[in-house]
XYZ file of C-alpha atoms in Angstrom:
600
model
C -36.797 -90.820 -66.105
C -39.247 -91.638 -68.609
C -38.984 -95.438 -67.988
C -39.454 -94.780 -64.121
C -42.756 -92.688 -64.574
C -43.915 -95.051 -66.934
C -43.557 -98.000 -64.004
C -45.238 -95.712 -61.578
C -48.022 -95.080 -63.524
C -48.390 -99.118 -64.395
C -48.519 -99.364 -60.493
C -51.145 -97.012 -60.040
C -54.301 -98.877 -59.100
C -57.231 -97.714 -61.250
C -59.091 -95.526 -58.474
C -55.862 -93.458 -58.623
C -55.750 -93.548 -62.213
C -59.385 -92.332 -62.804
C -58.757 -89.407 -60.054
C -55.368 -88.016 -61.854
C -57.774 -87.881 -65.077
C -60.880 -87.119 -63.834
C -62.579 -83.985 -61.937
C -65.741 -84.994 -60.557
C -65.612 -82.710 -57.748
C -67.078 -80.211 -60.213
C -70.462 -82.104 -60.752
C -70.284 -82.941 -57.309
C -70.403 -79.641 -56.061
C -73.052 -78.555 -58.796
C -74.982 -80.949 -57.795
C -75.017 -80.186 -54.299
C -75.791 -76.559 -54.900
C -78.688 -77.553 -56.837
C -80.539 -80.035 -54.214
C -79.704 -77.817 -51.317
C -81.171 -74.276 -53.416
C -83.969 -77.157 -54.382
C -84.717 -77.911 -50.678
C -84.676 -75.016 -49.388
C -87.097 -73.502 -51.850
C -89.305 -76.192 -51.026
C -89.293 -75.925 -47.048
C -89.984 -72.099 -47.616
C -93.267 -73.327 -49.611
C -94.401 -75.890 -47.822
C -94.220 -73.896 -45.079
C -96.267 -70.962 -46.147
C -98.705 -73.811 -47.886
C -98.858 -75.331 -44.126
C -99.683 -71.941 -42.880
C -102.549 -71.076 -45.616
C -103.970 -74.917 -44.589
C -103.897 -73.386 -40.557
C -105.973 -70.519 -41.438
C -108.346 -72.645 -43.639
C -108.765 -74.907 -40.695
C -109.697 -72.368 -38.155
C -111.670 -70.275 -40.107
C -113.678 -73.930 -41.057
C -113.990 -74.371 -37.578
C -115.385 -71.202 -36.908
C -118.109 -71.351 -39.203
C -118.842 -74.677 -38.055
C -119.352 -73.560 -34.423
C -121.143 -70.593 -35.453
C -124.045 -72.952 -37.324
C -123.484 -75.601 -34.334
C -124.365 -72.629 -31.735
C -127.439 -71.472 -33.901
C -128.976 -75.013 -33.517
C -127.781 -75.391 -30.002
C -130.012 -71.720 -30.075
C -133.272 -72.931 -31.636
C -133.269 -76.096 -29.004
C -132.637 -73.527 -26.091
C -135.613 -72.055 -27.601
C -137.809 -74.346 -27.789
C -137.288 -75.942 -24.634
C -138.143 -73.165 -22.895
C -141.076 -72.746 -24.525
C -144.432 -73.487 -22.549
C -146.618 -74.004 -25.302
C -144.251 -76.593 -26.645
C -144.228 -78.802 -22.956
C -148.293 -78.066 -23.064
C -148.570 -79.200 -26.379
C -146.357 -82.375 -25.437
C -148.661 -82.920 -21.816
C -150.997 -85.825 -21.786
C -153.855 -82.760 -21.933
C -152.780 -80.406 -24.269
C -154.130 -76.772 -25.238
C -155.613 -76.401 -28.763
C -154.007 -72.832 -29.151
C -150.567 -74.765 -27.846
C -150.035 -76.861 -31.390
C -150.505 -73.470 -33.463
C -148.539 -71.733 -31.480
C -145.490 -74.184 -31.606
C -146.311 -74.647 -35.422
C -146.093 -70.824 -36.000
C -142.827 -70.294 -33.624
C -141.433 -73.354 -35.797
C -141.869 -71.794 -39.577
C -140.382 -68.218 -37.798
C -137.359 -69.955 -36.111
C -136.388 -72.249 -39.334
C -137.276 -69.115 -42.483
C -135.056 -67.200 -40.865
C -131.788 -69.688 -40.926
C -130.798 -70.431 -44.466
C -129.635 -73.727 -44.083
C -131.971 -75.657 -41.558
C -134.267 -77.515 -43.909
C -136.271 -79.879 -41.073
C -136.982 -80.184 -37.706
C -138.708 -83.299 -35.994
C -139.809 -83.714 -32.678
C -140.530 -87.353 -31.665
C -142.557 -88.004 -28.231
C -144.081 -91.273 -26.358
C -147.682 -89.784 -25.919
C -147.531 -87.237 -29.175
C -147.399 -87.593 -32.751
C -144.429 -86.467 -33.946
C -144.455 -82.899 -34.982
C -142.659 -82.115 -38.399
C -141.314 -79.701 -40.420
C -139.470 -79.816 -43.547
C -138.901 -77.470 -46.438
C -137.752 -79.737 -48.928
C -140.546 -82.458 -49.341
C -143.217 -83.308 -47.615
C -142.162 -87.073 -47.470
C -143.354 -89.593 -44.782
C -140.606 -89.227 -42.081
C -138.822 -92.360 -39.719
C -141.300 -93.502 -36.850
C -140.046 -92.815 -33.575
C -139.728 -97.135 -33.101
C -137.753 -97.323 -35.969
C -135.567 -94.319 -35.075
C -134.901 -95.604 -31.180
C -132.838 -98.455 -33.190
C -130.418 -96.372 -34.668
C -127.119 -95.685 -33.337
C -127.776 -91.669 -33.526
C -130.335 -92.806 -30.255
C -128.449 -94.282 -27.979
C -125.711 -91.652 -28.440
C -128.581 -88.899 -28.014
C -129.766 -90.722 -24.799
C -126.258 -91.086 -23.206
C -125.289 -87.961 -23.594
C -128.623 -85.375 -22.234
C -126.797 -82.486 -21.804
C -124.942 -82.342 -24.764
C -126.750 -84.081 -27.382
C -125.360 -85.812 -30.574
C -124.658 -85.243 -34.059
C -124.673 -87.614 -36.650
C -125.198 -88.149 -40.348
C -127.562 -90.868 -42.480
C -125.706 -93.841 -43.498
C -126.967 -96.744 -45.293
C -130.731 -97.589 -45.749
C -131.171 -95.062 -41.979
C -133.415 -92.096 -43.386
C -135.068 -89.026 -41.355
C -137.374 -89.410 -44.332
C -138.452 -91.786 -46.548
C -137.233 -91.725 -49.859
C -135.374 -88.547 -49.760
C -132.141 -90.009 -50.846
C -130.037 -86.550 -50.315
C -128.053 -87.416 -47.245
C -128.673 -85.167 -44.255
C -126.320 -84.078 -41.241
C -128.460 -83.152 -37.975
C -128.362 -82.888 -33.879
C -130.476 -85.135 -31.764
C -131.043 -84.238 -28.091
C -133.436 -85.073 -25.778
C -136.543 -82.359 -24.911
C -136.220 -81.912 -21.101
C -138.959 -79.740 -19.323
C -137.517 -77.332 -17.108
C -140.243 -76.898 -14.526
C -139.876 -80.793 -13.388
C -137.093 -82.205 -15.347
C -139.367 -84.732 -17.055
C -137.804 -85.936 -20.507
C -140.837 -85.518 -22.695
C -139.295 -86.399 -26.052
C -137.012 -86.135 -28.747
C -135.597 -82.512 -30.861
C -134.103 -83.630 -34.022
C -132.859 -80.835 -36.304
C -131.015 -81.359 -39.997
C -130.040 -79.922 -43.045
C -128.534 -81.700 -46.175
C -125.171 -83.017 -46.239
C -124.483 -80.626 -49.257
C -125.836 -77.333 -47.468
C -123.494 -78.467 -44.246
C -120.571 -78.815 -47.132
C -121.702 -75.194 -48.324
C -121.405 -73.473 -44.872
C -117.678 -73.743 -45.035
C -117.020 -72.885 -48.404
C -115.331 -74.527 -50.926
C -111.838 -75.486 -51.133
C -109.894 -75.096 -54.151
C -109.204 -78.103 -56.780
C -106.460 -79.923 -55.253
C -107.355 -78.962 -51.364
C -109.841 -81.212 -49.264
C -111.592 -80.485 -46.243
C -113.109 -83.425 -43.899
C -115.125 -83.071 -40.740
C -115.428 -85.443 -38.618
C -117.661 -86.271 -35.741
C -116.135 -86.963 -31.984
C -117.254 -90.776 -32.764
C -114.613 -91.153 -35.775
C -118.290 -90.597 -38.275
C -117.269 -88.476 -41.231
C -120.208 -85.452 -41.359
C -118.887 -83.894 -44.621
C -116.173 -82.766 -46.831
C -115.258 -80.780 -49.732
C -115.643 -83.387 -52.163
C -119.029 -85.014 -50.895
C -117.411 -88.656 -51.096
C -116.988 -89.733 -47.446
C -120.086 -88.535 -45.767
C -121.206 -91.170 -43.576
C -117.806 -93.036 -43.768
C -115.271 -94.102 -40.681
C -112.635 -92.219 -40.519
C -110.292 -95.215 -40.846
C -111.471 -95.503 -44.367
C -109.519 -92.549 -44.919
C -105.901 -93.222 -46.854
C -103.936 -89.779 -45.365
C -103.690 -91.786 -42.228
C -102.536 -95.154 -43.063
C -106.463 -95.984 -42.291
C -106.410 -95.834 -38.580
C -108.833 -95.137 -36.053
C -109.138 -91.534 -34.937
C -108.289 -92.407 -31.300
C -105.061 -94.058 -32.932
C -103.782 -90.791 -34.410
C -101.345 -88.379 -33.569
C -102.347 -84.823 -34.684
C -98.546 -83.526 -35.054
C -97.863 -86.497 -37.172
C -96.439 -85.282 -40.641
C -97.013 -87.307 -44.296
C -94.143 -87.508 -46.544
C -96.966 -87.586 -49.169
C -99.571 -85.196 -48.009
C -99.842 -81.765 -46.057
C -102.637 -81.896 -43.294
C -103.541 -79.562 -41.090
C -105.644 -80.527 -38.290
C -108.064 -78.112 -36.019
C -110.798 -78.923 -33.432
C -113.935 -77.697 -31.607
C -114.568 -76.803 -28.084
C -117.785 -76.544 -29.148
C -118.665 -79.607 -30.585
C -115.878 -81.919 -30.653
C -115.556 -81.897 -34.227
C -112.204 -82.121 -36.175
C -111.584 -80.406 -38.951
C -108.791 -81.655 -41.800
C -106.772 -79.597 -44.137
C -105.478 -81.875 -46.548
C -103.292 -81.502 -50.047
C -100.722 -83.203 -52.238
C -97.163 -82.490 -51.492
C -95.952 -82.901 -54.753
C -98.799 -80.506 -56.414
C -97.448 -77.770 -54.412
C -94.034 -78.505 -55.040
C -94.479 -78.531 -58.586
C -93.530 -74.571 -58.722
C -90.597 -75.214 -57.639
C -89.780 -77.227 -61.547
C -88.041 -74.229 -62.946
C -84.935 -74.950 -59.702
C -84.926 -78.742 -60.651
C -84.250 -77.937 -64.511
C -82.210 -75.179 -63.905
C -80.020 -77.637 -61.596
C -80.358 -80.234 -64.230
C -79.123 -78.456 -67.036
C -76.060 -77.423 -65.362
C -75.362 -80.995 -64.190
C -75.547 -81.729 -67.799
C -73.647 -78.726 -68.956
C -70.452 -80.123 -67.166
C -71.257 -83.719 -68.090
C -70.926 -82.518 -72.243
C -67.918 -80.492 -71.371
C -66.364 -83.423 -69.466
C -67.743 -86.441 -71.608
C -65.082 -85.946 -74.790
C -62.208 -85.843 -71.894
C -63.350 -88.578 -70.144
C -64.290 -90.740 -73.064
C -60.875 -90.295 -74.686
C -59.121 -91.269 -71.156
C -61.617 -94.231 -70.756
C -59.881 -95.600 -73.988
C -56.769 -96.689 -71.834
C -58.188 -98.695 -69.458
C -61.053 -100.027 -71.753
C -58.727 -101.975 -73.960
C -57.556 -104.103 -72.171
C -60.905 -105.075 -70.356
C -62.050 -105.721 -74.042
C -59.372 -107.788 -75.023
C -60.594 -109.725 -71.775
C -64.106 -109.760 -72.569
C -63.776 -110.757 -76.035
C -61.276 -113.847 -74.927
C -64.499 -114.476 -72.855
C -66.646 -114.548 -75.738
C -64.811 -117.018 -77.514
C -64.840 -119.560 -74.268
C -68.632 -119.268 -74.102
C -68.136 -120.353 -77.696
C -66.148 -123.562 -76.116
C -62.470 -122.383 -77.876
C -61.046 -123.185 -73.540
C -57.310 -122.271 -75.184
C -57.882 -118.597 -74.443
C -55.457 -116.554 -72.871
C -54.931 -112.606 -72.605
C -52.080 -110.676 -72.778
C -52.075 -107.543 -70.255
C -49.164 -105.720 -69.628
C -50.764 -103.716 -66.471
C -50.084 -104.582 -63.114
C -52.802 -102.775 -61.520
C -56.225 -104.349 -60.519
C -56.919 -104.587 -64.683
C -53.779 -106.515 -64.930
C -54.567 -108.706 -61.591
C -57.746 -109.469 -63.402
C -56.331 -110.372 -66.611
C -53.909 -112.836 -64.754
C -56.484 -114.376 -62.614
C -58.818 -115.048 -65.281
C -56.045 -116.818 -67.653
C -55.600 -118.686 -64.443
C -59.498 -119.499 -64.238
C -60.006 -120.664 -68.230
C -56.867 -123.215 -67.524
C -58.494 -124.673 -64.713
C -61.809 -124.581 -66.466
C -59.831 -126.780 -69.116
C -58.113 -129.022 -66.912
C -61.503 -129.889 -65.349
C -63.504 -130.269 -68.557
C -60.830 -133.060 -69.281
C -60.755 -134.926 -66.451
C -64.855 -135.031 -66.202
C -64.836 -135.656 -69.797
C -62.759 -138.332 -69.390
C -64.411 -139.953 -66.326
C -68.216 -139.175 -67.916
C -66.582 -141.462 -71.026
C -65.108 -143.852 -68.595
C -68.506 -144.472 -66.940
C -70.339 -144.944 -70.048
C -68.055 -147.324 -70.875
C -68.752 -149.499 -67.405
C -72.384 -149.030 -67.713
C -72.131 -150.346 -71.323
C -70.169 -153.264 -70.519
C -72.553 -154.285 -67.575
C -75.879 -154.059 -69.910
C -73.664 -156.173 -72.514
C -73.051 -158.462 -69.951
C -76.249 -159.613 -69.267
C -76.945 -160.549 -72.786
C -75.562 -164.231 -74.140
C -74.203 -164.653 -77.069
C -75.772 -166.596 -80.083
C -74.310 -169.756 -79.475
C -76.258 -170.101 -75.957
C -80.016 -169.954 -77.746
C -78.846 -171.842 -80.675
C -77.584 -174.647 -78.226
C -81.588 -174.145 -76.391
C -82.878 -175.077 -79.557
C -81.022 -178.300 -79.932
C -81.712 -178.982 -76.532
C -85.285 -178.153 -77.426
C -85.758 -180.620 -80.371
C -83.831 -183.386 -78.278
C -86.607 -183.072 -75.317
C -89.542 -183.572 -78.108
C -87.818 -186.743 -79.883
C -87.474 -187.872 -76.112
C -91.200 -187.035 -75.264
C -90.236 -184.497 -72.793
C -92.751 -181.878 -73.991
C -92.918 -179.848 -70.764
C -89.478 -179.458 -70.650
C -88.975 -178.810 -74.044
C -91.554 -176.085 -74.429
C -90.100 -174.359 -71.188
C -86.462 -174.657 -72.792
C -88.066 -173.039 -75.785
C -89.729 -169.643 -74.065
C -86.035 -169.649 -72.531
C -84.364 -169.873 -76.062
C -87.256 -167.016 -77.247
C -86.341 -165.147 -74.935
C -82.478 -164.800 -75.303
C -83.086 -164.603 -79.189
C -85.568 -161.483 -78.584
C -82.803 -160.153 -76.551
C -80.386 -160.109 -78.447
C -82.279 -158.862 -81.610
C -79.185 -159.240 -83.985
C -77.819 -156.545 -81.591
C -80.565 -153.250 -81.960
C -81.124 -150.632 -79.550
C -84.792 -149.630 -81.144
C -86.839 -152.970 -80.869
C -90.811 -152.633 -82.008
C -93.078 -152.343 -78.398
C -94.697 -155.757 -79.852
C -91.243 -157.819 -79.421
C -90.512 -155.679 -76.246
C -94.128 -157.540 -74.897
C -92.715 -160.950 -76.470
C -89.473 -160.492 -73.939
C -91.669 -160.131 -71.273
C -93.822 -162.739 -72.249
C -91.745 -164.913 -72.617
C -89.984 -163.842 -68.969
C -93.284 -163.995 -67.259
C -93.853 -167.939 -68.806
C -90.891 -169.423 -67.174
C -91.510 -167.382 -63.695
C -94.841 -168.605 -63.783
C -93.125 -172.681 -64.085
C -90.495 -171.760 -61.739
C -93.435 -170.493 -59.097
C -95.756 -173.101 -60.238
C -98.947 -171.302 -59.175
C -97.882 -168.928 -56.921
C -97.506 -166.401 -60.073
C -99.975 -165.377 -62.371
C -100.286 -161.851 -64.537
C -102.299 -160.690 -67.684
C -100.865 -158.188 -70.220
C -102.770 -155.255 -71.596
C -101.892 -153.812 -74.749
C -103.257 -151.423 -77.238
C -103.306 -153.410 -80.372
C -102.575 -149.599 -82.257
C -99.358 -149.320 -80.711
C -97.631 -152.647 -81.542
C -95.631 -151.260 -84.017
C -94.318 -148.201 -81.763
C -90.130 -148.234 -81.931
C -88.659 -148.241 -78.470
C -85.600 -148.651 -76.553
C -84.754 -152.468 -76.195
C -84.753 -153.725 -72.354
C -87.287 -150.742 -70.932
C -89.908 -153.276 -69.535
C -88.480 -156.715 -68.855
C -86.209 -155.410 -65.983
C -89.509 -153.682 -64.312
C -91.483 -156.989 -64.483
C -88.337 -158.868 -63.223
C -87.933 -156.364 -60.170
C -91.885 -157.153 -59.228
C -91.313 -160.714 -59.369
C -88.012 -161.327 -57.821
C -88.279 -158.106 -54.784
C -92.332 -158.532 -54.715
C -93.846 -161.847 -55.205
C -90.803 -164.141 -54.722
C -90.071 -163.122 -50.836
C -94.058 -163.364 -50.520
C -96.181 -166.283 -48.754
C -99.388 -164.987 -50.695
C -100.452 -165.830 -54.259
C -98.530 -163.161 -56.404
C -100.624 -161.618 -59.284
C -98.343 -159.127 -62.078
C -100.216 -156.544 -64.463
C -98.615 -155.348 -67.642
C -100.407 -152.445 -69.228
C -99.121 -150.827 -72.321
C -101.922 -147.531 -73.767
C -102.047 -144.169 -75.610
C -101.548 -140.893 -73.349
C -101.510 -137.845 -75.431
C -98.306 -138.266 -77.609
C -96.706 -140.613 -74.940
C -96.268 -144.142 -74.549
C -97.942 -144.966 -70.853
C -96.656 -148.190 -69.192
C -97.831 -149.569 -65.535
C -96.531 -152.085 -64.096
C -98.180 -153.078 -60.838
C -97.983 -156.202 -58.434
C -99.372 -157.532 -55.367
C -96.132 -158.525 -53.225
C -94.723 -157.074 -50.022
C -94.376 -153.852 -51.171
C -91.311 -151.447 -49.916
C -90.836 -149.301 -46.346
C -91.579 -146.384 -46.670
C -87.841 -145.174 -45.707
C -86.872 -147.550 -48.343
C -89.673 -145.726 -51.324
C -88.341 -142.559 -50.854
C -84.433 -143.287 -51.883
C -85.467 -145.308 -54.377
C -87.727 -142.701 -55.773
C -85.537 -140.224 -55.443
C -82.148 -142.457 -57.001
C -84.568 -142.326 -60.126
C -85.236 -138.969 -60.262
C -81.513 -137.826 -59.536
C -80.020 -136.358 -62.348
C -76.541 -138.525 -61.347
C -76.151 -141.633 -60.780
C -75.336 -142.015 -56.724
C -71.788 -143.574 -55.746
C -72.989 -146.464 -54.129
C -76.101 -148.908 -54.927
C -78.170 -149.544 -51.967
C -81.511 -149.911 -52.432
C -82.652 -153.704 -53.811
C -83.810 -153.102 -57.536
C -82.573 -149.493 -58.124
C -80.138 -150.320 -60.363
C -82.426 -151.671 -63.278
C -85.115 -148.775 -62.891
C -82.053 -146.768 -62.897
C -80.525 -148.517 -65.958
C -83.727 -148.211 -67.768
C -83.932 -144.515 -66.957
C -80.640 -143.684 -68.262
C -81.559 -145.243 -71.439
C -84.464 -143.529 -71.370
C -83.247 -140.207 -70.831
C -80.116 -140.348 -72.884
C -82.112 -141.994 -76.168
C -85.407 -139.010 -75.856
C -83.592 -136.026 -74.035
C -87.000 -134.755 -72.692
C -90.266 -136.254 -72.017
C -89.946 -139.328 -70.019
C -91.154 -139.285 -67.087
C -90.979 -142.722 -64.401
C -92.414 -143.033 -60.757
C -93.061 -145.500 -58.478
C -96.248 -146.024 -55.818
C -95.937 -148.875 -52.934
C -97.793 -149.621 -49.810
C -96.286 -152.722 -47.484
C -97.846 -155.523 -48.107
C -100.616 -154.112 -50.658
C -98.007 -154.004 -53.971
C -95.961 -151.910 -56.316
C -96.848 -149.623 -59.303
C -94.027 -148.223 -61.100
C -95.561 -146.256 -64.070
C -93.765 -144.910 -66.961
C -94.316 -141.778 -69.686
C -92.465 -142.611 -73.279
C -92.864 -140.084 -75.956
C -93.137 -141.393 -79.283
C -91.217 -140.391 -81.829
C -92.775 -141.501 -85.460
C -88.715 -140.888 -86.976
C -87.499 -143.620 -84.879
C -87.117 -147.450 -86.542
C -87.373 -150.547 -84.979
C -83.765 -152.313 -85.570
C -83.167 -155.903 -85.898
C -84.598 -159.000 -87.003
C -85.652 -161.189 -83.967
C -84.816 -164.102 -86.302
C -81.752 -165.966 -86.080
């Protein structure tokens, strides 16, 4: 019995393990009871908060039409005024102007937040009032260029309201903004427009008419045009309403009024009388905030259960946690590079399927470790051979020099000075068998390569080495240069009909070795350039060799790589029939020492 309920439980899988043990239903449902008290709450709030916001609205909006009516009041007034259309005639009365003047000062005393009142006309000075300065107002020119204008001209019946914005001032130098209503003086007996009523009243006693909002509330007005008269805050007077954030900055003809914010609470009235809108807005989460005391009280008892339940659960945890640290440490020690790990897990659930698969996995990791090991090691040994191969032994320079000697007695100078460079230039080679030559013999190689190309072309080849005389002690690899030069002359100038010309240049870049090697020949397609460029910058070595000369650069740029690591960098520039550059970046390492005697 035992045994049997011990081999059912090993075939649990581990989601039926963990709900046998476990009762998570419990925070679950806590939980739940929590967010949905939490929500609810917070509907109930918002709501009222949306409903305060309505009433704000209207009662903004009735204010607003109230002051809009006065003013639409005193222009009624006016207009019908005789005096005012006599004073405005091409022959006025003298009694006319101080009649107007008086009717003015009684109309504007008596309305607490009208501060100015201009009338511009064509055949009339314009006639002024203001109770806050006596500054030199806008000339009637200046003011026909302002937007406020045409919208006062197209629309005669109703008029326009607008508000100063940028360097446009009713008067000059006055810097507090001012909000007024433009609209065009008509005379009733024959229609004639004789001129222009202008009436206005700072920005901040148009803010004051409807009240003040509290802290975190703000109240916009806005004109029919999408203008921005005022608001609570007195920061976007004179501003588009796109430049406001609560609507994602769109146009006011773009928005949809029962749109609601996830981020703000707006509420949104508008005037028959005027056109205006009128914006409620506030932070969500401000109002919300209230609601804190739900959120902890949730909290707490989500953590009540999770201290109750942690001993429990971490006690249970134990059972299935050793055996996923008996895996993890075995994975420790292969990222240590000990590949003999294996686990022993006696599970057969998903714990034990992992424990199998992954003793599985670090065998196969093993097995191919081996086999690249073994073919990395099998390559280096090819590419060895093939670089030893192209060196001679001693015997074959020794045997020059007799030669050599044999040509002088013999009066064969040319010959024997030719077999000579070709004797120096196996010795240098060779180098009594050094990998770190000094740069100086590594230019002696190449000199001594570019002398008998020069014979074999006769003068079809010349070149000139450059050399900074500093570095000619430098330690490098042995073989890095002479297979560049001997790609330019046997791929560049050899297949070429034109007199072939090779530069050598050896300087100081930084803390790097710079070496260019350029040439005049036939260059390389471009198809052909951009394999070759990228075989040398390929990490591996391709499978095949196709590209004529990629093998040395290559060569030289595993040597390069596997003797510095880091650092080296080699490219290569042509153009057909214009030449070759291959350039290459050395570091220089001060520890390293030139090996070998050239001497034989």
């Amino acid at each position: 019995m035992l045994a049997s309920l011990k081999n059912g439980y090993l075939e649990l899988s581990i989601r039926s393990k963990f709900q046998l043990w476990f009762l998570p239903l419990l925070i679950i449902t806590s939980g739940s009871i929590g967010f949905f008290s939490y929500k609810t709450a917070s509907d109930q709030v918002l709501q009222k908060v949306s409903q305060a916001q309505d009433n704000i609205s209207s009662q903004t909006i009735s204010h607003l039409d109230y002051l809009a009516k006065d003013i639409y009041d005193i222009y009624n007034y006016l207009s019908l005024s005789s005096e005012l259309h006599d004073l405005l005639s091409p022959e006025p009365n003298f009694n006319s102007g101080i009649i107007v003047n008086n009717m003015i000062n009684r109309l504007l005393s008596t309305r607490q937040f009208f501060q100015s009142l201009l009338i511009f006309s064509e055949g009339f000075p314009t006639i002024k009032y203001n109770s806050l300065n006596n500054n030199e107002i806008i000339s009637f020119k200046d003011y026909k260029k302002s937007e406020i204008y045409r919208d006062t001209v197209n629309a005669v019946v109703k008029g326009a309201w607008g508000v100063e914005e940028g360097s446009f001032k009713l008067f000059i130098g006055d810097e507090r903004r001012k909000v007024f209503y433009s609209k065009v003086l008509v005379n009733p007996g024959n229609f004639n427009k004789e001129g222009l009523l202008v009436i206005g009243m700072t920005e901040a006693d148009f803010r004051q008419s409807f009240g003040r909002a509290k802290d975190n509330v703000e109240i916009v007005v806005v004109n029919g045009d999408g203008t921005i008269l005022s608001d609570s805050g007195g920061k976007w007077s004179g501003r588009s309403f796109s430049e406001l954030p609560y609507y994602d900055h769109r146009g006011i003809e773009q928005v949809n009024w029962n749109e609601h914010d996830d981020e703000w609470l707006i509420s949104h009235s508008s005037s028959e009388v005027t056109g205006w809108h009128v914006l409620v807005i506030q932070p969500r989460t401000e109002e919300l905030m209230q609601l804190n005391s739900i959120r902890w009280l949730t909290i707490g008892f989500v953590l009540l259960i999770l201290l109750i339940n942690a001993p429990i659960s971490w006690t249970i945890s134990r059972l299935f946690l050793k055996p996923l640290k008996k895996i993890l440490k075995s994975m420790r020690e292969v990222q240590a590079g000990d590949f003999n790990q294996q686990v022993d897990v006696k599970l057969r659930d998903e714990i034990g399927q992992l424990g199998k698969g992954y003793n599985i996995m670090v065998s196969k990791i093993r097995e191919l470790i081996q086999d690249v090991y073994k073919s990395e090691l099998s390559k280096k040994e090819s590419e060895l051979r093939l670089l030893q191969s192209q060196i001679n032994p001693h015997f074959l320079y020794n045997t020059l020099n007799s030669i050599t000697w044999m040509s002088y007695r013999e009066g064969a100078d040319k010959t024997a000075e030719m077999i000579q460079k070709l004797s120096d230039f196996f010795r240098y080679n060779l180098s009594q068998g050094a990998d770190i030559i000094t740069l100086e013999k590594e230019i002696t190689i190449v000199e001594n390569y570019l002398y008998l190309s020069k014979i074999r072309f006769a003068d079809k080849l010349t070149y000139s080495i450059e050399v900074d005389e500093r570095l000619a002690e430098t330690p490098i690899p042995k073989l890095i240069l002479q297979p560049i030069v001997e790609n330019a002359v046997v791929h560049g100038i050899e297949p070429s009909d034109e007199q072939g010309y090779i530069h050598v240049k050896v300087s100081l870049s930084g803390e790097s070795l710079l070496i260019v090697v350029t040439d005049n020949g036939i260059g390389i397609v471009p198809e052909t350039l951009a394999k070759l460029r990228n075989s040398i910058q390929a990490k591996a070595n391709p499978s095949s060799i196709e590209e004529e000369g990629s093998f040395a650069l290559r060569n030289v740029r595993d040597r390069l790589y596997h003797h510095f690591e880091e650092g080296v960098e080699i490219d290569i520039v042509s153009r057909r029939n214009v030449g070759t550059t291959v350039k290459m970046l050395i570091p220089i390492r001060k520890s390293d020492e030139a090996r070998g005697d050239c001497d034989v």
